[in-house]
Short mmCIF file of N, CA, C and O in Angstrom, two decimals:
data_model
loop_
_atom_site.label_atom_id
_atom_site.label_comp_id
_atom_site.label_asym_id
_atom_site.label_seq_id
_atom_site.Cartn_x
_atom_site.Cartn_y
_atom_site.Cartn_z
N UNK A 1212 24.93 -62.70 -11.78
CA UNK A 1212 26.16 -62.71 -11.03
C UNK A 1212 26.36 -64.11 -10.47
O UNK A 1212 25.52 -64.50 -9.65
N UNK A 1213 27.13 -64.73 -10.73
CA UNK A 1213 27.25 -66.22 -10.22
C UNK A 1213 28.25 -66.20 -9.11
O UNK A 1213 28.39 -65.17 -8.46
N UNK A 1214 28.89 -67.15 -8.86
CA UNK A 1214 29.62 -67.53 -7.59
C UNK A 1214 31.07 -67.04 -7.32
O UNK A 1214 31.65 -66.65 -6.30
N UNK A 1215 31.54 -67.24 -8.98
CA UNK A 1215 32.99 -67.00 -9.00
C UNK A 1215 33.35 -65.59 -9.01
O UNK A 1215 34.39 -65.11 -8.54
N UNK A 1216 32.09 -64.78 -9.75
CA UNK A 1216 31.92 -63.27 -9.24
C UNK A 1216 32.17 -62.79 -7.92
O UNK A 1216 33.04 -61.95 -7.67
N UNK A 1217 31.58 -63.20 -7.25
CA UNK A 1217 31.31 -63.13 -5.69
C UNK A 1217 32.37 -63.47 -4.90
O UNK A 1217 32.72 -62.90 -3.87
N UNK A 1218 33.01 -64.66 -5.56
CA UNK A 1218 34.70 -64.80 -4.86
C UNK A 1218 35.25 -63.94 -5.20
O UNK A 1218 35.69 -63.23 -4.30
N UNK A 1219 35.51 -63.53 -6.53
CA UNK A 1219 36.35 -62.57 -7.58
C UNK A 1219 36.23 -61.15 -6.65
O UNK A 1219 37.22 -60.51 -6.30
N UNK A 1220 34.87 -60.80 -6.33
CA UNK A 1220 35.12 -59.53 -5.60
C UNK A 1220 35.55 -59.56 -4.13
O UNK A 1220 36.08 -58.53 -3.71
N UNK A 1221 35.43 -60.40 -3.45
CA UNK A 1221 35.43 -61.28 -1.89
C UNK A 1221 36.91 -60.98 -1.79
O UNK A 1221 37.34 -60.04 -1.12
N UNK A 1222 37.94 -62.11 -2.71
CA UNK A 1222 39.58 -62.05 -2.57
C UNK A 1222 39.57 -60.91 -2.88
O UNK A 1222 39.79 -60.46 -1.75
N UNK A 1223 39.46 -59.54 -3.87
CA UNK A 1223 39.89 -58.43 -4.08
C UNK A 1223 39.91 -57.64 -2.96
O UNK A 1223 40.90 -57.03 -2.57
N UNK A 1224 38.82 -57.63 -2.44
CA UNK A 1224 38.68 -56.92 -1.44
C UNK A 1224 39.49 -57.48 0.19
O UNK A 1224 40.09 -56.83 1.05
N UNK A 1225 39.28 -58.36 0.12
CA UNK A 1225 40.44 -58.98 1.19
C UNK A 1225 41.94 -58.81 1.00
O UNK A 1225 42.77 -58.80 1.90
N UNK A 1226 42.17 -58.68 -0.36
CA UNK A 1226 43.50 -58.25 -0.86
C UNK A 1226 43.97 -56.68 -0.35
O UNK A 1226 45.01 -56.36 0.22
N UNK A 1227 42.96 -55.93 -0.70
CA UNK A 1227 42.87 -54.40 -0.84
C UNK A 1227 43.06 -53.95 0.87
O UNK A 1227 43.69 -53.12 1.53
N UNK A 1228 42.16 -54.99 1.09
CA UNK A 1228 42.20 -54.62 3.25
C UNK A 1228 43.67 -55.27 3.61
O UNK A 1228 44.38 -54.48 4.23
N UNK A 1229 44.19 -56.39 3.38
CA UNK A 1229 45.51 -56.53 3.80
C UNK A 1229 46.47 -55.62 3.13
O UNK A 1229 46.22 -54.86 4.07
N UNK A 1230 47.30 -54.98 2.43
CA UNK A 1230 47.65 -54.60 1.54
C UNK A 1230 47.73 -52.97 1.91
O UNK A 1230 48.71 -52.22 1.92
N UNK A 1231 46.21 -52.67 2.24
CA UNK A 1231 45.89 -51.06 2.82
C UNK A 1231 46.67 -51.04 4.65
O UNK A 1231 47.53 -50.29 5.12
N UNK A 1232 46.03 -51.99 5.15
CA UNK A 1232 46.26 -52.46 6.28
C UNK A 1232 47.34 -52.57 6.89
O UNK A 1232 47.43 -52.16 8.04
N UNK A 1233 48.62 -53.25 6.13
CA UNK A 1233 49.82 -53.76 6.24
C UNK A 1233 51.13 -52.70 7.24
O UNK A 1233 51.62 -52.95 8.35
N UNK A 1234 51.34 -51.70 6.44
CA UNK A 1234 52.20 -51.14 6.73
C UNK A 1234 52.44 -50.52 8.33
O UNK A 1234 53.39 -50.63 9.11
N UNK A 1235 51.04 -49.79 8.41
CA UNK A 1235 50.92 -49.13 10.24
C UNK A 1235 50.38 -50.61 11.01
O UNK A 1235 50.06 -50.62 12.20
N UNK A 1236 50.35 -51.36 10.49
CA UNK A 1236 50.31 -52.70 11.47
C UNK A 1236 52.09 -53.46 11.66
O UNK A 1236 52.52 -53.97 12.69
N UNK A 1237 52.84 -53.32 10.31
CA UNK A 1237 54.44 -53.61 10.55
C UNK A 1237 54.85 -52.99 11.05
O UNK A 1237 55.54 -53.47 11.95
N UNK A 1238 54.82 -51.33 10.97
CA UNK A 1238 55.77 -50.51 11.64
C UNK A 1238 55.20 -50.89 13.37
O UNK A 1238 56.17 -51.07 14.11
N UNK A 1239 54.08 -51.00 13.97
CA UNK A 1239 53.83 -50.87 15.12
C UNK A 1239 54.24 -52.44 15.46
O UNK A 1239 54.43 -52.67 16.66
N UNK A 1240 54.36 -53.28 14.75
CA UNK A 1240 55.10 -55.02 15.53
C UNK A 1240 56.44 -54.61 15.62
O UNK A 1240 57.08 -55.02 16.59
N UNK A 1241 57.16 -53.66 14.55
CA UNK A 1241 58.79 -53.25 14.85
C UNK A 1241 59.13 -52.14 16.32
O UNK A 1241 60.01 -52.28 17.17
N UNK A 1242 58.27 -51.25 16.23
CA UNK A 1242 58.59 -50.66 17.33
C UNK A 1242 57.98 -51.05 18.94
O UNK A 1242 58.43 -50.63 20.00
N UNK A 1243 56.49 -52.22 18.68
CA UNK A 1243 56.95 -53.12 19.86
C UNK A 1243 57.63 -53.29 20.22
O UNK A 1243 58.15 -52.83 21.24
N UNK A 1244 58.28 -54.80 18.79
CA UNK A 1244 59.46 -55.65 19.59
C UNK A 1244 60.92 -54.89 19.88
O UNK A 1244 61.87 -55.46 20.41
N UNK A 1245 60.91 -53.42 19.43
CA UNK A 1245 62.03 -53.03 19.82
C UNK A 1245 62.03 -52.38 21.75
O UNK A 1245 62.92 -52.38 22.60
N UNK A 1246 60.82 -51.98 21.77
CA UNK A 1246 60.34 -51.39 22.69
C UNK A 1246 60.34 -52.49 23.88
O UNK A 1246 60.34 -52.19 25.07
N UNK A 1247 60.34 -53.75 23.39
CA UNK A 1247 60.38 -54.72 24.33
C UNK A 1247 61.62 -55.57 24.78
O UNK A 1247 61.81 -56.36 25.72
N UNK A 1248 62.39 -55.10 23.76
CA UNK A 1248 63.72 -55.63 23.85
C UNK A 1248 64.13 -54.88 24.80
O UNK A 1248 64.62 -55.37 25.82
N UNK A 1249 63.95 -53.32 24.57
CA UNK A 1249 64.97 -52.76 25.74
C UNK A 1249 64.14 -52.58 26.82
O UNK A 1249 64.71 -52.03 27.76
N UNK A 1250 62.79 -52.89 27.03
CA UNK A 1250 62.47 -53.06 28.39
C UNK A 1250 63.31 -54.60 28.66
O UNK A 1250 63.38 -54.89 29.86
N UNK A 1251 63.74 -55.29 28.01
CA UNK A 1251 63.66 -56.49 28.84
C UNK A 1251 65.30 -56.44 29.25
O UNK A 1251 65.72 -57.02 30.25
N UNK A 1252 66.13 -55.68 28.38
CA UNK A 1252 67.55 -55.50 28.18
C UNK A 1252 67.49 -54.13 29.71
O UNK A 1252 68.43 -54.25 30.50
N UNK A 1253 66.82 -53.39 29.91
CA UNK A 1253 67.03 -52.41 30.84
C UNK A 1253 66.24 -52.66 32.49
O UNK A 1253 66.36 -52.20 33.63
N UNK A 1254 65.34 -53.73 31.72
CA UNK A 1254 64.84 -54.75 33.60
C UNK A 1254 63.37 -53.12 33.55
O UNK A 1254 62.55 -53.07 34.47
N UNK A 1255 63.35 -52.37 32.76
CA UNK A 1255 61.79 -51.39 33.29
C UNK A 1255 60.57 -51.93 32.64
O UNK A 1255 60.25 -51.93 31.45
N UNK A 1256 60.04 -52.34 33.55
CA UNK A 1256 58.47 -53.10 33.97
C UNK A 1256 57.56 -52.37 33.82
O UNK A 1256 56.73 -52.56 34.71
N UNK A 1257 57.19 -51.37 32.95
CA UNK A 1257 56.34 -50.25 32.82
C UNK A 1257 55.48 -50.58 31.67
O UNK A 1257 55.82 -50.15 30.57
N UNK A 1258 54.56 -51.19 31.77
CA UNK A 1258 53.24 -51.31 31.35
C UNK A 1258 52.94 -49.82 29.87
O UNK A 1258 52.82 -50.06 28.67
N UNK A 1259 52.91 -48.57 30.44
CA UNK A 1259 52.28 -48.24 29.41
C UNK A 1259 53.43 -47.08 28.98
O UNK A 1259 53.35 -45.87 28.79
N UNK A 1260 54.53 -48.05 28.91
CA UNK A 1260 55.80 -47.38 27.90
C UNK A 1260 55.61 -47.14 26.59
O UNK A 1260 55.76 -46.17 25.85
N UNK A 1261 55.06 -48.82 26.41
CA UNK A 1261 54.92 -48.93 25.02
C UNK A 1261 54.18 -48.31 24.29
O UNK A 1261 54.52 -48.29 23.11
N UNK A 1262 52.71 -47.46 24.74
CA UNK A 1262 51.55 -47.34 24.02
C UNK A 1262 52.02 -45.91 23.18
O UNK A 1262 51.70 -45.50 22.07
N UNK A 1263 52.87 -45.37 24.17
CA UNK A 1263 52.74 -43.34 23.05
C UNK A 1263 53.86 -43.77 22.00
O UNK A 1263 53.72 -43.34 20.85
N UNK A 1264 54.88 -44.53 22.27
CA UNK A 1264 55.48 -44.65 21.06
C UNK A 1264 55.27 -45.48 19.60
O UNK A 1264 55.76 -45.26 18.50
N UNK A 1265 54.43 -46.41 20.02
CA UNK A 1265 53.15 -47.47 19.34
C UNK A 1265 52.56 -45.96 18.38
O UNK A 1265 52.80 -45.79 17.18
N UNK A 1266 51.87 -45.12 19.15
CA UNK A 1266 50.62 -44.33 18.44
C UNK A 1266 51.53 -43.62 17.47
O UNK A 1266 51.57 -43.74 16.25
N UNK A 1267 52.18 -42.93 18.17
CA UNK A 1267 53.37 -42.02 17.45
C UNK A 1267 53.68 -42.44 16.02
O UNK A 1267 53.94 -41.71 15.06
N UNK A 1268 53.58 -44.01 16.07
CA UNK A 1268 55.03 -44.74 14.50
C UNK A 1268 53.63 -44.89 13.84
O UNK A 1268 53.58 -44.90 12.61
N UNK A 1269 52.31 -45.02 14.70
CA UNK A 1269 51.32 -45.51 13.83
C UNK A 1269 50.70 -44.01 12.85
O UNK A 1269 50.31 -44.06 11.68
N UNK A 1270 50.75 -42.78 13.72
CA UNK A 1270 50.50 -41.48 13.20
C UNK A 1270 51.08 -41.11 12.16
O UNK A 1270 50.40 -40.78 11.19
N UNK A 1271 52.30 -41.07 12.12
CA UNK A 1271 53.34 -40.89 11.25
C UNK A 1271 53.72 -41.83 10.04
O UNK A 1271 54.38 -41.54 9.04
N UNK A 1272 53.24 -42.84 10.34
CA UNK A 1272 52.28 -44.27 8.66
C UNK A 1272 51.85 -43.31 8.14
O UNK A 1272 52.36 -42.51 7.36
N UNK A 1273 50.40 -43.43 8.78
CA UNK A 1273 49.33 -42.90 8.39
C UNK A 1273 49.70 -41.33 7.51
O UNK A 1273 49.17 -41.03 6.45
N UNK A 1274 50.60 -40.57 8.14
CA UNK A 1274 50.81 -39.44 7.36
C UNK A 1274 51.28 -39.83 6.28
O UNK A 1274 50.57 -39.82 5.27
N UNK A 1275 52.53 -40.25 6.26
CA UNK A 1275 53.63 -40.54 5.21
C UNK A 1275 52.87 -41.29 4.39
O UNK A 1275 53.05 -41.03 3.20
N UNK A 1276 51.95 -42.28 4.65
CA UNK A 1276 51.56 -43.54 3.78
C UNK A 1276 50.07 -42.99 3.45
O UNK A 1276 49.58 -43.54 2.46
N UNK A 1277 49.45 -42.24 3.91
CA UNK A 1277 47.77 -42.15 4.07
C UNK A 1277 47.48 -41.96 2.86
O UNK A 1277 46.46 -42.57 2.50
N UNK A 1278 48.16 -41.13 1.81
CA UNK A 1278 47.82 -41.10 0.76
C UNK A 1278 47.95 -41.81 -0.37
O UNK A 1278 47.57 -41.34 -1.44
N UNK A 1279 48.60 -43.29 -0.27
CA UNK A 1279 48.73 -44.07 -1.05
C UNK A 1279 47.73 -45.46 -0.62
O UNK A 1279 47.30 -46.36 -1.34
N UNK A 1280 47.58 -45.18 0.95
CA UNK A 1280 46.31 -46.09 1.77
C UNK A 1280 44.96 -45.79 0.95
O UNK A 1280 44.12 -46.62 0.60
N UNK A 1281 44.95 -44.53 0.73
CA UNK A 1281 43.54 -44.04 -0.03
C UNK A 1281 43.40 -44.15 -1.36
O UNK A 1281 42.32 -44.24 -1.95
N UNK A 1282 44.58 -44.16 -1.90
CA UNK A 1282 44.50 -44.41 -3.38
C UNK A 1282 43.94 -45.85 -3.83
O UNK A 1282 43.19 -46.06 -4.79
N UNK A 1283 44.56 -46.99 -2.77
CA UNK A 1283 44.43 -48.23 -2.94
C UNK A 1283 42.67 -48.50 -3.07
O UNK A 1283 42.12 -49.07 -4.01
N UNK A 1284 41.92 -47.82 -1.69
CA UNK A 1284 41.23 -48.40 -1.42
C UNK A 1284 39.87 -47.66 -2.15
O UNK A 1284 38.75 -48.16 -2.20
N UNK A 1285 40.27 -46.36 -2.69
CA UNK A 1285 39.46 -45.45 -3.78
C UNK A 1285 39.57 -46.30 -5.19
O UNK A 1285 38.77 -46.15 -6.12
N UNK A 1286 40.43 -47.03 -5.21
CA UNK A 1286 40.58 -47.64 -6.93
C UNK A 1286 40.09 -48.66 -6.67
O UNK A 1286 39.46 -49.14 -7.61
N UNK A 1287 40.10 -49.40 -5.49
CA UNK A 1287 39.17 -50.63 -5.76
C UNK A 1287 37.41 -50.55 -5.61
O UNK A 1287 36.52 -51.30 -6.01
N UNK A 1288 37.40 -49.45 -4.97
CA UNK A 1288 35.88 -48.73 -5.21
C UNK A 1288 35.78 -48.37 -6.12
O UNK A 1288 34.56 -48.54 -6.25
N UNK A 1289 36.12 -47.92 -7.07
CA UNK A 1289 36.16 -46.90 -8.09
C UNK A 1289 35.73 -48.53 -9.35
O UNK A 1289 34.68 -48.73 -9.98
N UNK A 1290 37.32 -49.59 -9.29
CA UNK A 1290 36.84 -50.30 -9.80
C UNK A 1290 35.46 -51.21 -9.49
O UNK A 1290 35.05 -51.87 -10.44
N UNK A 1291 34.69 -51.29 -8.21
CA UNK A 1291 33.25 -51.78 -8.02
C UNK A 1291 32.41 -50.85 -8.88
O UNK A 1291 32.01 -51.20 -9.99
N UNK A 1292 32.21 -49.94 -8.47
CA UNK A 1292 30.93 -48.68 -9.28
C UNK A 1292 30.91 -48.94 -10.72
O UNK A 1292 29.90 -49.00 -11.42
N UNK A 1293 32.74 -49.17 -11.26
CA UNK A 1293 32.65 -49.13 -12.94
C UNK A 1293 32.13 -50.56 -13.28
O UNK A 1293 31.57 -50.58 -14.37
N UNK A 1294 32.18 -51.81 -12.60
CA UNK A 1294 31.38 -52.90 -13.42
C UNK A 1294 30.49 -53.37 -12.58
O UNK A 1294 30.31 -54.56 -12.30
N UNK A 1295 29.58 -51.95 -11.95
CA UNK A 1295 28.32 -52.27 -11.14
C UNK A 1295 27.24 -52.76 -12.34
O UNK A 1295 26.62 -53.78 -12.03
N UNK A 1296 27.07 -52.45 -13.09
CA UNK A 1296 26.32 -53.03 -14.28
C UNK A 1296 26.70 -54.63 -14.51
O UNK A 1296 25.85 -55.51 -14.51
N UNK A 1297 27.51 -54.75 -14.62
CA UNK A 1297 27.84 -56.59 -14.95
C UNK A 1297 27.26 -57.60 -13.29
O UNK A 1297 26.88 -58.76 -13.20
N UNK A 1298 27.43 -56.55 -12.23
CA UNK A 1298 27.34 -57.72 -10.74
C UNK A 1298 25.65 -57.19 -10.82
O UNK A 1298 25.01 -57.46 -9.81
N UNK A 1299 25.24 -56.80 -11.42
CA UNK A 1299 23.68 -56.40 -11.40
C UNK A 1299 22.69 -57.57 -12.12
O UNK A 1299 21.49 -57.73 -11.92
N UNK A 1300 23.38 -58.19 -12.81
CA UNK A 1300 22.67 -59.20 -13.99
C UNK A 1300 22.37 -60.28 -13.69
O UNK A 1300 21.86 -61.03 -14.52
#
């Protein structure tokens, strides 16, 4: 297994974590900054406004999306195991 192997699986997998990652991390920067707009548009100073509607958009990813989150990150496992023989050599 040489070096470029080792990158080769390194970026994949850094790919696979951003990529898996992405979506319940966008939806929760959108319903921040919306969440912050109208605190700042309505003057309410309330600290933990933001957090149940944060969890809420992040729950509801996770549902809607969870099963394509798992597919991603099962196929790039799936592809490690199948050329565990070649990173063995």
């Amino acid at each position: 297994m040489t070096i470029d192997d080792v990158t080769a699986i390194a970026s994949e997998a850094l790919f696979t974590i951003i990529k898996t990652a992405a979506p319940p991390l966008l939806i929760s920067l959108c319903v921040g900054l919306m969440l912050s707009i109208f605190q700042t548009v309505t003057s309410i100073q309330e600290q933990t406004l933001t957090f149940v509607p944060k969890i809420l958009s992040i729950f509801l990813t996770i549902m809607l999306l969870g099963h394509w989150m798992m597919n991603n990150m099962t196929g790039y496992m799936i592809t490690l195991w199948e050329n565990f023989s070649i990173y063995i050599r």
